[in-house]
Coordinates of C-alpha atoms and ligand atoms in Angstrom, one line a residue:
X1477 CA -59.4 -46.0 7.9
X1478 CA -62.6 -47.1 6.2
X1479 CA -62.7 -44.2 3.5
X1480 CA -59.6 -46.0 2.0
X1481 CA -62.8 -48.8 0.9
X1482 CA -63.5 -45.6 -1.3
X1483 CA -62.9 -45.9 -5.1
X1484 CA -60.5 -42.6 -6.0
X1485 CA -62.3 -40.6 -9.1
X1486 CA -58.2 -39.1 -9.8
X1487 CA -57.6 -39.4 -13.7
X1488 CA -54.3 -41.8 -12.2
X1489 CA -53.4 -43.9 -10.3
X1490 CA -56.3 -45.4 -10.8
X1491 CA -58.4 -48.0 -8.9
X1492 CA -56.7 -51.6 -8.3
X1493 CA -58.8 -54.6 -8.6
X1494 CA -57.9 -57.3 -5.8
X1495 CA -56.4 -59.8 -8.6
X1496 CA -54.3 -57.5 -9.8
X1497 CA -53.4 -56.7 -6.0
X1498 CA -53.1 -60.6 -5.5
X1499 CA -51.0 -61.0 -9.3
X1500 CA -48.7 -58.1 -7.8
X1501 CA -48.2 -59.6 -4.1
X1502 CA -45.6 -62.2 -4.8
X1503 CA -42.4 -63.1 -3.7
X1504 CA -39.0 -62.1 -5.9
X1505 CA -37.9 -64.9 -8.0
X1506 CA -34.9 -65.3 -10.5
X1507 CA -34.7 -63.4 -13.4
X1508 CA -32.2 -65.2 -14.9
X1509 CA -33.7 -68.4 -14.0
X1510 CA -34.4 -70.6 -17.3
X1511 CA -38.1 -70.5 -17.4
X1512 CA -38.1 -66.3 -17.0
X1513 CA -39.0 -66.0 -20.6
X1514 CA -41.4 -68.2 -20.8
X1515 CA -43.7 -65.6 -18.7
X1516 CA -41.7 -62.7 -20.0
X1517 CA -42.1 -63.5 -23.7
X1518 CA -45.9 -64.1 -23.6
X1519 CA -46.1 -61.0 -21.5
X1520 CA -44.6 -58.6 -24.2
X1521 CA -46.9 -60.3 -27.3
X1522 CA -50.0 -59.7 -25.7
X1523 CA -49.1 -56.2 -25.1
X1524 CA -48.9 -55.9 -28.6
X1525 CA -52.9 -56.7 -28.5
X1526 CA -53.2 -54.1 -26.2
X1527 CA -51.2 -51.3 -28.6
X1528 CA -53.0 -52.7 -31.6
X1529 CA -49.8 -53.4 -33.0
X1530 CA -47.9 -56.3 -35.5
X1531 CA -44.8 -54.6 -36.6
X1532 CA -43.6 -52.7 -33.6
X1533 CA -42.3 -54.0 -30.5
X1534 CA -43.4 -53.3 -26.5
X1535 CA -40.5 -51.9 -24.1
X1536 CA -41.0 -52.1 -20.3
X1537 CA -39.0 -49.7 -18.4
X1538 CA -38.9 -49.4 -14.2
X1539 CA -40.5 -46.1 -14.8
X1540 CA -43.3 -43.9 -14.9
X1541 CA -45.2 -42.2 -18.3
X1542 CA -42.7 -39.3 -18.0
X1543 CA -39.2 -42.1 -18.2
X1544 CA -41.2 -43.1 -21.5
X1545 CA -41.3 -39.3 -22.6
X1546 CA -37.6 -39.3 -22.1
X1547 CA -37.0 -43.1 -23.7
X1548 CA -38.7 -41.6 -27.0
X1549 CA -36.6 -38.1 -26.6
X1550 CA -33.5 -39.4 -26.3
X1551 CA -33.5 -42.5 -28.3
X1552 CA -34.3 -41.2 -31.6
X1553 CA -33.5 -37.4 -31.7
X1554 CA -30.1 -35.4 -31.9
X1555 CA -29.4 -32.4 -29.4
X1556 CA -31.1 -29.2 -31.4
X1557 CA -33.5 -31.8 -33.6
X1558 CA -36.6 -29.7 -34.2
X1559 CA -39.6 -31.3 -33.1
X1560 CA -43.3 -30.0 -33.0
X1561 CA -46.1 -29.8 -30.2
X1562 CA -49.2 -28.2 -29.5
X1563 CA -49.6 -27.0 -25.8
X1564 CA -52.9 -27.2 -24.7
X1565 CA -52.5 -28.5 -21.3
X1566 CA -50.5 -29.2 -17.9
X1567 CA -49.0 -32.3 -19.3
X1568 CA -48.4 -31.3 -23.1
X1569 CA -46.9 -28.2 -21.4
X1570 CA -44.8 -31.1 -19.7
X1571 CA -43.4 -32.7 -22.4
X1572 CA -42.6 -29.4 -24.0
X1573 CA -40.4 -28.7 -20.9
X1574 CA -38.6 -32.1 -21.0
X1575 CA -37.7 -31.6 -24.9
X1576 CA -36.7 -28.5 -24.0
X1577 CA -34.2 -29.6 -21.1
X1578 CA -32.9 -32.2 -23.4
X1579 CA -31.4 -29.3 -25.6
X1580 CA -34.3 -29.9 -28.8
X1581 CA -35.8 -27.3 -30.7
X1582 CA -39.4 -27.3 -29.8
X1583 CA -41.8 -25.9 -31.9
X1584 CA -44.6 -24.8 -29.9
X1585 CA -48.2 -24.0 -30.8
X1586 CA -50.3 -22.8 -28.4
X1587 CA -53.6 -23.9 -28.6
X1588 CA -56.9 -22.7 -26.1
X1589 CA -56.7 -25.5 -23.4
X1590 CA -59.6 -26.7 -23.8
X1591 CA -58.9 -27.8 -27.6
X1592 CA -57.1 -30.1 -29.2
X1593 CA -53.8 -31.0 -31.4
X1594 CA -54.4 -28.8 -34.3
X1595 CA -54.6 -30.8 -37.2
X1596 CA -54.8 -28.1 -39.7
X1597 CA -52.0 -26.2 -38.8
X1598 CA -49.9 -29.2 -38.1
X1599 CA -50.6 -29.6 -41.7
X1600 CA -49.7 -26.2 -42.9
X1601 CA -46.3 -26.7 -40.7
X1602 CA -45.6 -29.7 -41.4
X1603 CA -46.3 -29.0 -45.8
X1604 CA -43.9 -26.1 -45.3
X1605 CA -41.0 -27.8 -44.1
X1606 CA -39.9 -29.0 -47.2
X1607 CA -36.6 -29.2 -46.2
X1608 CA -37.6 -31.7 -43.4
X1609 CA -36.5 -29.9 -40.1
X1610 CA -38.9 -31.4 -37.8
X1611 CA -37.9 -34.6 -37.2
X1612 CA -40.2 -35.6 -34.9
X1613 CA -44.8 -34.7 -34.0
X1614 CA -45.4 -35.0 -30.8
X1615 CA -48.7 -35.5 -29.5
X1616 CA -51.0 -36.0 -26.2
X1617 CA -53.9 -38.6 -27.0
X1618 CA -55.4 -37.6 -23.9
X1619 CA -54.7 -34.0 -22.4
X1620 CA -55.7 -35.2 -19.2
X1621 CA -55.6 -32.1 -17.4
X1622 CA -58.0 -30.9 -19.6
X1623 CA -59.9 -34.2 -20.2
X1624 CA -59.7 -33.3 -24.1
X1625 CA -58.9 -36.4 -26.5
X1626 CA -56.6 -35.3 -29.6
X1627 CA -57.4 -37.1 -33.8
X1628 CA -54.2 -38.8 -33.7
X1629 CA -54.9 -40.7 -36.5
X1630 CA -55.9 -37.2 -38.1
X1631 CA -52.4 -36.3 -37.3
X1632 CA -50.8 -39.1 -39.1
X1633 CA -53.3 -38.4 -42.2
X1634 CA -51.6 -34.5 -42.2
X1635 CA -48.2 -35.8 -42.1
X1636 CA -49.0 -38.4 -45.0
X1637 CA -50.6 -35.8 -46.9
X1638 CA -47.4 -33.5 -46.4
X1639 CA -44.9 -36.7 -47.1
X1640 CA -43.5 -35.6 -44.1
X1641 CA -41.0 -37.9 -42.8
X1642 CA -41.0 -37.1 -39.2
X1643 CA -41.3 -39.2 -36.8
X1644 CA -44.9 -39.4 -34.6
X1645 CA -44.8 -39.8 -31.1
X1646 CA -48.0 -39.8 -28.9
X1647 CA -48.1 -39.9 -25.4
X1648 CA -51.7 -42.0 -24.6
X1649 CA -50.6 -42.6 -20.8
X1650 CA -54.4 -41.8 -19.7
X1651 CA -55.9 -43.5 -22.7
X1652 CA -54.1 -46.5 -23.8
X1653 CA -56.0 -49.8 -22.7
X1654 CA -59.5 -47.5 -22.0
X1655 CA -60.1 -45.9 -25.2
X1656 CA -59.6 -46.7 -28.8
X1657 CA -55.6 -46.6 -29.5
X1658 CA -54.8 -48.0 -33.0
X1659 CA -50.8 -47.6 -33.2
X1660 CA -49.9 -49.6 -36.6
X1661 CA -53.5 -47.8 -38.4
X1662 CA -52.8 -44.7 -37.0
X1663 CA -48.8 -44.9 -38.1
X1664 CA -48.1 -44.3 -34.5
X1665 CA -44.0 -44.5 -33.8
X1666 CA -43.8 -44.7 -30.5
X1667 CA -46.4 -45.0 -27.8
X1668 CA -46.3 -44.4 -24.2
X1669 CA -48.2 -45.4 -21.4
X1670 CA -47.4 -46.3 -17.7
X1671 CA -48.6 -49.0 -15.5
X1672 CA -50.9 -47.0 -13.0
X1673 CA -53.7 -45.8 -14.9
X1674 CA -55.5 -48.1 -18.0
X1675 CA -53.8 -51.0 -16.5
X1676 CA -55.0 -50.5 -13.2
X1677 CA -51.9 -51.3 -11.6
X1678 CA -49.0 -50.2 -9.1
X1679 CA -47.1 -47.0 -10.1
X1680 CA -43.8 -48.4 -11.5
X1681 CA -43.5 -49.0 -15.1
X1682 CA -43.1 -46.8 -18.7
X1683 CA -44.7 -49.1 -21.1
X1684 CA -43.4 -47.7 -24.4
X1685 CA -44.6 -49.2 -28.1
X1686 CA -41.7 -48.6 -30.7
X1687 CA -42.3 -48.8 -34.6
X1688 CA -39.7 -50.6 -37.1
X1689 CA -39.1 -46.8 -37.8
X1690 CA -38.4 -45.7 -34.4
X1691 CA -36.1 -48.7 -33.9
X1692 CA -34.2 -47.4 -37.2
X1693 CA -34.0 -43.4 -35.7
X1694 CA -31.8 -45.3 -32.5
X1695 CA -29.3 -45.8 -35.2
X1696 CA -28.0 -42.3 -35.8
X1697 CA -29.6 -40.7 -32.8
X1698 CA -27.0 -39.0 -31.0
X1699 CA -28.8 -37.6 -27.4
X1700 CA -27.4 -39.2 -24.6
X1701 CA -29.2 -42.2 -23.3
X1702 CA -28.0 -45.1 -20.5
X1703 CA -31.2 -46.3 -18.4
X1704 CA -33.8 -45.5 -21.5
X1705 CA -31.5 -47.0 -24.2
X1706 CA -34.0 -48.6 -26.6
X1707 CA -31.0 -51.3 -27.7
X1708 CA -30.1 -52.7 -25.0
X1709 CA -33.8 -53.1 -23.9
X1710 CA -34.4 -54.6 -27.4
X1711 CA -31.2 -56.9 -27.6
X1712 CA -31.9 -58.6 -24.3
X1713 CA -35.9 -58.8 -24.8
X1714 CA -34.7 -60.9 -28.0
X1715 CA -32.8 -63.7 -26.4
X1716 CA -35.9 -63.8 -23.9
X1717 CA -33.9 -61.7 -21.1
X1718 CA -34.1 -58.2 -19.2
X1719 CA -30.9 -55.9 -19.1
X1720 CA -31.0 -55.3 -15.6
X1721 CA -33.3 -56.4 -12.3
X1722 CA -37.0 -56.3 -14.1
X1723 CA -39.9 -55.7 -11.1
X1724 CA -41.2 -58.9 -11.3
X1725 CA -43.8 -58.0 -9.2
X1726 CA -45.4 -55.4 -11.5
X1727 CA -44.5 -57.8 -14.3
X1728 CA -47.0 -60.3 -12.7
X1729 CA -49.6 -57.5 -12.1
X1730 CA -49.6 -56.9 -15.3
X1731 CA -49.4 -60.6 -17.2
X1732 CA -53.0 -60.1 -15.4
X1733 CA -53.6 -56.9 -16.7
X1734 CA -53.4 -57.5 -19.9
X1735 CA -55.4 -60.8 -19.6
X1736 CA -58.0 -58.7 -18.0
X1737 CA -58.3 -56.7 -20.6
X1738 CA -58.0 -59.2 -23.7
X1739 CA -61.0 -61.4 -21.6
X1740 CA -63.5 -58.6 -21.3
X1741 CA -62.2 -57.8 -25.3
X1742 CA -60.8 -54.4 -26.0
X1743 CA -63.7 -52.7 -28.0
X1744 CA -65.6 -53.6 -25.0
X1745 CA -63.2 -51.9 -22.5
X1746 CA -63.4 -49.0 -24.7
X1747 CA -67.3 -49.3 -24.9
X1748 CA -67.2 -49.4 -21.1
X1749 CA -65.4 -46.2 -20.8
X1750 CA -67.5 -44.6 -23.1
X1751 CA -70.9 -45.5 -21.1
X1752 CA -69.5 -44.5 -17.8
X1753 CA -68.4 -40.8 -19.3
X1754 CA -71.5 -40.0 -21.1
X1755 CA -73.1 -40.9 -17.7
X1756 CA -70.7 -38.5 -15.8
X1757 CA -71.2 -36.0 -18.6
X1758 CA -74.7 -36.3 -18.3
X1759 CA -74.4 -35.3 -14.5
X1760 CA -72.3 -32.6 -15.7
X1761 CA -75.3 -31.2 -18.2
X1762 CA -77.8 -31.5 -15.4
X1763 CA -75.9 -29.9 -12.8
X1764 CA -76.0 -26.8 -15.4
X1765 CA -72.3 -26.9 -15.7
X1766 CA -69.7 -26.3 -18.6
X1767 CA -66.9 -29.1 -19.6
X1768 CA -63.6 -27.5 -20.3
X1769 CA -63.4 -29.7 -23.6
X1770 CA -65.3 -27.4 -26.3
X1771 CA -66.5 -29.8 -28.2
X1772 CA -68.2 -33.2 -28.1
X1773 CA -65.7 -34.6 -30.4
X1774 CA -63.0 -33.4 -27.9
X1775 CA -64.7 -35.4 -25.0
X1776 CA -62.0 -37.8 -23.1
X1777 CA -64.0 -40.7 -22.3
X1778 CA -61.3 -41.4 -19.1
X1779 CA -61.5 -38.3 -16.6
X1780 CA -64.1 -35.3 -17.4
X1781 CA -62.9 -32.1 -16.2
X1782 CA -66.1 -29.8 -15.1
X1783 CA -65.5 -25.9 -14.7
X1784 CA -67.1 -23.9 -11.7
X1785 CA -69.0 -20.9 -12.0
X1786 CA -66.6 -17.9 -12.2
X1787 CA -67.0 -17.0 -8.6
X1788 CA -66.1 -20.3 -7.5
X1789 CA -63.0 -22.0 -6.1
X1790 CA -63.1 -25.2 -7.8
X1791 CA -60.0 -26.3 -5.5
X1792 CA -62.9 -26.0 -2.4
X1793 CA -64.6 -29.1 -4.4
X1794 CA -61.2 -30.9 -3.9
X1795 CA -60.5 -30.3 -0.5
X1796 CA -64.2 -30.6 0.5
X1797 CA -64.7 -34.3 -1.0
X1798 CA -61.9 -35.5 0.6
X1799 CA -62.1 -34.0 4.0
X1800 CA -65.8 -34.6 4.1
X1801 CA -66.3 -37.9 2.5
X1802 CA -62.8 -39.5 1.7
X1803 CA -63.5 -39.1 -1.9
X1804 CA -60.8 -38.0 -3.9
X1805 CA -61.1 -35.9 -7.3
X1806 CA -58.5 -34.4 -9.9
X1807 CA -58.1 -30.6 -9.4
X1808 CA -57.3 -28.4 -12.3
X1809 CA -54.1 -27.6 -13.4
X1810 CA -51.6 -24.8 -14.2
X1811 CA -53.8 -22.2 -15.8
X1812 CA -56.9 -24.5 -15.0
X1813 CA -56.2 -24.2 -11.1
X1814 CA -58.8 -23.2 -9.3
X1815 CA -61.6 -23.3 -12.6
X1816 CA -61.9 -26.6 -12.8
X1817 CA -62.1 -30.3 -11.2
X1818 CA -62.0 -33.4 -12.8
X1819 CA -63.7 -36.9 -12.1
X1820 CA -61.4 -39.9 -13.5
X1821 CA -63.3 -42.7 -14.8
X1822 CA -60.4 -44.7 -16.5
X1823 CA -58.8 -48.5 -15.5
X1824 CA -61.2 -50.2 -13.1
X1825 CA -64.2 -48.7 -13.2
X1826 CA -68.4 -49.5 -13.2
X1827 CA -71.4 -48.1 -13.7
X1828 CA -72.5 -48.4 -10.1
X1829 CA -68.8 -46.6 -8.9
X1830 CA -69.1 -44.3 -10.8
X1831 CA -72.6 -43.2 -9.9
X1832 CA -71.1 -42.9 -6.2
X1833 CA -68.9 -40.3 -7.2
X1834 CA -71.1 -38.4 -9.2
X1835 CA -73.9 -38.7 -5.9
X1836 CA -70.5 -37.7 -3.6
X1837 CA -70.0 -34.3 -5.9
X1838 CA -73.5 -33.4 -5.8
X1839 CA -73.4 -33.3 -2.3
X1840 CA -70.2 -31.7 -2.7
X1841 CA -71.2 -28.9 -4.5
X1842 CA -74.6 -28.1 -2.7
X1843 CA -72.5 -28.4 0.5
X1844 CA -70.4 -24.8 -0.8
X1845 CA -73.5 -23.9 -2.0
X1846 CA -73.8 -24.3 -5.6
X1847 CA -77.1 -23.6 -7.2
X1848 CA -77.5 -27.6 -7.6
X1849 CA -80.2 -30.3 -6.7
X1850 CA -79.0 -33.1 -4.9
X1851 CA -80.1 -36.1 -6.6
X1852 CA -80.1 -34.6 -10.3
X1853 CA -76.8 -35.5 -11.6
X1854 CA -77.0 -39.2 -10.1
X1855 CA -80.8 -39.3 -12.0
X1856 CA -79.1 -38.2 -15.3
X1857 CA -76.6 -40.6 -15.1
X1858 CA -78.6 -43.3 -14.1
X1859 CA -80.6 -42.8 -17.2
X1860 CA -77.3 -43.3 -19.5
X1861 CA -76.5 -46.7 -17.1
X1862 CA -80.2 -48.0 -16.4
X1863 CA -80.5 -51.4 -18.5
X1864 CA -84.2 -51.6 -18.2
X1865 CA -85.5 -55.4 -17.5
X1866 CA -86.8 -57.2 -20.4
X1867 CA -86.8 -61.0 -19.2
Ligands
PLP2826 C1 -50.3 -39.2 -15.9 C2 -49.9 -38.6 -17.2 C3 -48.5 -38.4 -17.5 C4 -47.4 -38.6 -16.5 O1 -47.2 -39.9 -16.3 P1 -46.4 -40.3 -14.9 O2 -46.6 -41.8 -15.0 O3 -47.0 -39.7 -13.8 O4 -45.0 -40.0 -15.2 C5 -48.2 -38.0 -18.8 N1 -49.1 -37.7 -19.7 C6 -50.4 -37.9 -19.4 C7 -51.4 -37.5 -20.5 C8 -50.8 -38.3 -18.2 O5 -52.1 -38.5 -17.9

């Protein structure tokens, strides 16, 4: 099937470049072989790079993002620990149902998807706990059903300012290693991600950043915990070792990964993204459209979620693309079904793809008849990616 040549424009998994496919295709090998860590050990240091992080340490669980929701749940909480979140999307809304299941009292604010964490009112929550009930801030980086990036470091700045001694938990699954993520600055204790989106690779691994702090919360935290148990990860990573079978394969992938990355120099990965969305958001203004995020400071530079005109079925656009032209897009979620689509720009990802999915929504969209000239979104964008020729 020849449409499987086409990128996918889904917010995750993302697109696999062929060395990473290669650095993934290899036979199984030892690990408890001698020379194990001397792949291993490299591996988790140049994560660190990745997290922007000294003092913390990198965990890599057999998992997806959601195992790394749990690993941070249940390693450093207590059954009926208050924590706090802001709902303001399908996977916020997620996390809020797993803290939930693990027996925590959540404190929810609900914020208008489209928006972000809520800064201010974290603040006033947070300044009124005096008595320090919340033991834990929990935060999406990147509500990517919504395609609306959250001020963590304006988060940490509220809890300072409040001497609050909770503990801050982000979940940057669709943002780490494709736009700015700063977790010693930015106080972060623990950060997950997962292998298929910024890395670019198979589905298949939680990769989970864990502060000093963090560490110290596994001391007296009391939720149960056997596959996700920080320690045990920890302990063996120490003498150079795994506690159980590590995918090697996905290990290799993403030894590349991260050398990918580190080569092309993260601000430039992060400068990447940001081209390629003001591109797709300049589509999106051309097209006479409406983002979901309300405002530019909200705007996710790894998927862009576009809402249809009221008397549209946004889920058409979905179905449409990939019956028509084997393109696939994000639909919307939850309470956004049906109002919105999102393009995913994240992991690996040009100028020159992403101008095919913009031309492959245009004709989309004029296909179910929207009010929209074919050619203008791709001519906006083009105008963001154009590098003029100066020699
Ligand atoms: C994809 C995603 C998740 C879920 O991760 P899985 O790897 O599918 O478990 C969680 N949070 C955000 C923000 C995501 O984009």
């Amino acid at each position: 099937m020849m449409q499987h040549q086409n990128p996918i424009f889904i917010p995750g998994p993302t697109n696999t470049p062929d060395v990473l496919k290669a650095a993934m295709n290899i036979s199984n090998f030892d690990h408890r072989a001698p020379d194990f860590a001397d792949h291993y050990m490299p591996l988790l240091s140049d994560l660190k790079k990745v997290f922007k992080t000294e003092t913390g340490q990198i965990l890599l669980f057999s998992a997806t993002g959601t195992g790394g929701w749990e690993g941070a749940i249940s390693n450093t909480l207590c059954p009926s620990d208050k924590v706090l979140i802001a709902r303001y999307g399908m996977f916020s809304q997620r996390w809020i149902d797993l803290c939930q299941r693990f027996g925590l009292d959540v404190e929810v604010v609900d914020c208008e998807w489209g928006t972000g964490a809520p800064i201010e009112e974290f603040g006033r929550r947070l300044c009124a706990d005096t008595q320090g009930h919340i033991k834990a801030v929990l935060v999406t980086h990147n509500e990517t059903a919504t395609a609306v990036k959250s001020d963590v470091h304006g988060v940490r700045k509220v809890m300072d300012t409040a001497n609050h001694e909770a503990l801050l938990m982000v979940d940057a699954v669709s943002s780490l290693a494709s736009m700015e993520f700063r977790m010693d600055d930015w106080g972060v204790d623990i950060a997950i991600t997962g292998a298929q989106k910024g890395f670019m690779l198979n589905t298949g691994l939680a990769i989970v950043g864990v502060s000093p702090k963090a560490m110290q919360a596994t001391k007296t935290a009391t939720l149960p915990r056997c596959f996700f148990d920080f320690n045990d990860m920890a302990n063996a990573n120490a003498i150079g070792s795994y506690p159980y079978t590590p995918p090697v394969q996905l290990f290799n992938g993403l030894r590349a990964s991260v050398s990918l990355l580190l080569n092309e120099g993260m601000n430039n990965v992060y400068a990447r993204h940001h081209r390629i969305a003001e591109g797709v958001r300049a589509s999106v203004v051309a097209w006479g459209l409406d983002l979901c995020a309300q405002t530019p400071d909200l705007y996710s530079d790894t998927v862009t979620a576009i809402m249809v005109p009221q008397e549209k079925d946004a889920n058409l656009i979905t179905q449409h693309a990939y019956k028509a032209y084997g393109v696939s897009f994000g639909g919307g979620l939850g309470q956004m079904a049906g109002k919105l689509f999102r393009i995913g720009h994240l992991g690996a990802m040009t100028d020159v793809m992403a101008l095919s999915g913009i031309a492959t929504a245009e004709m989309v969209m004029v296909d179910l008849g929207y009010n929209i000239k074919l050619g203008s979104g791709v001519a906006a964008a083009q105008q963001v990616y154009q590098k003029g020729y100066d020699d």
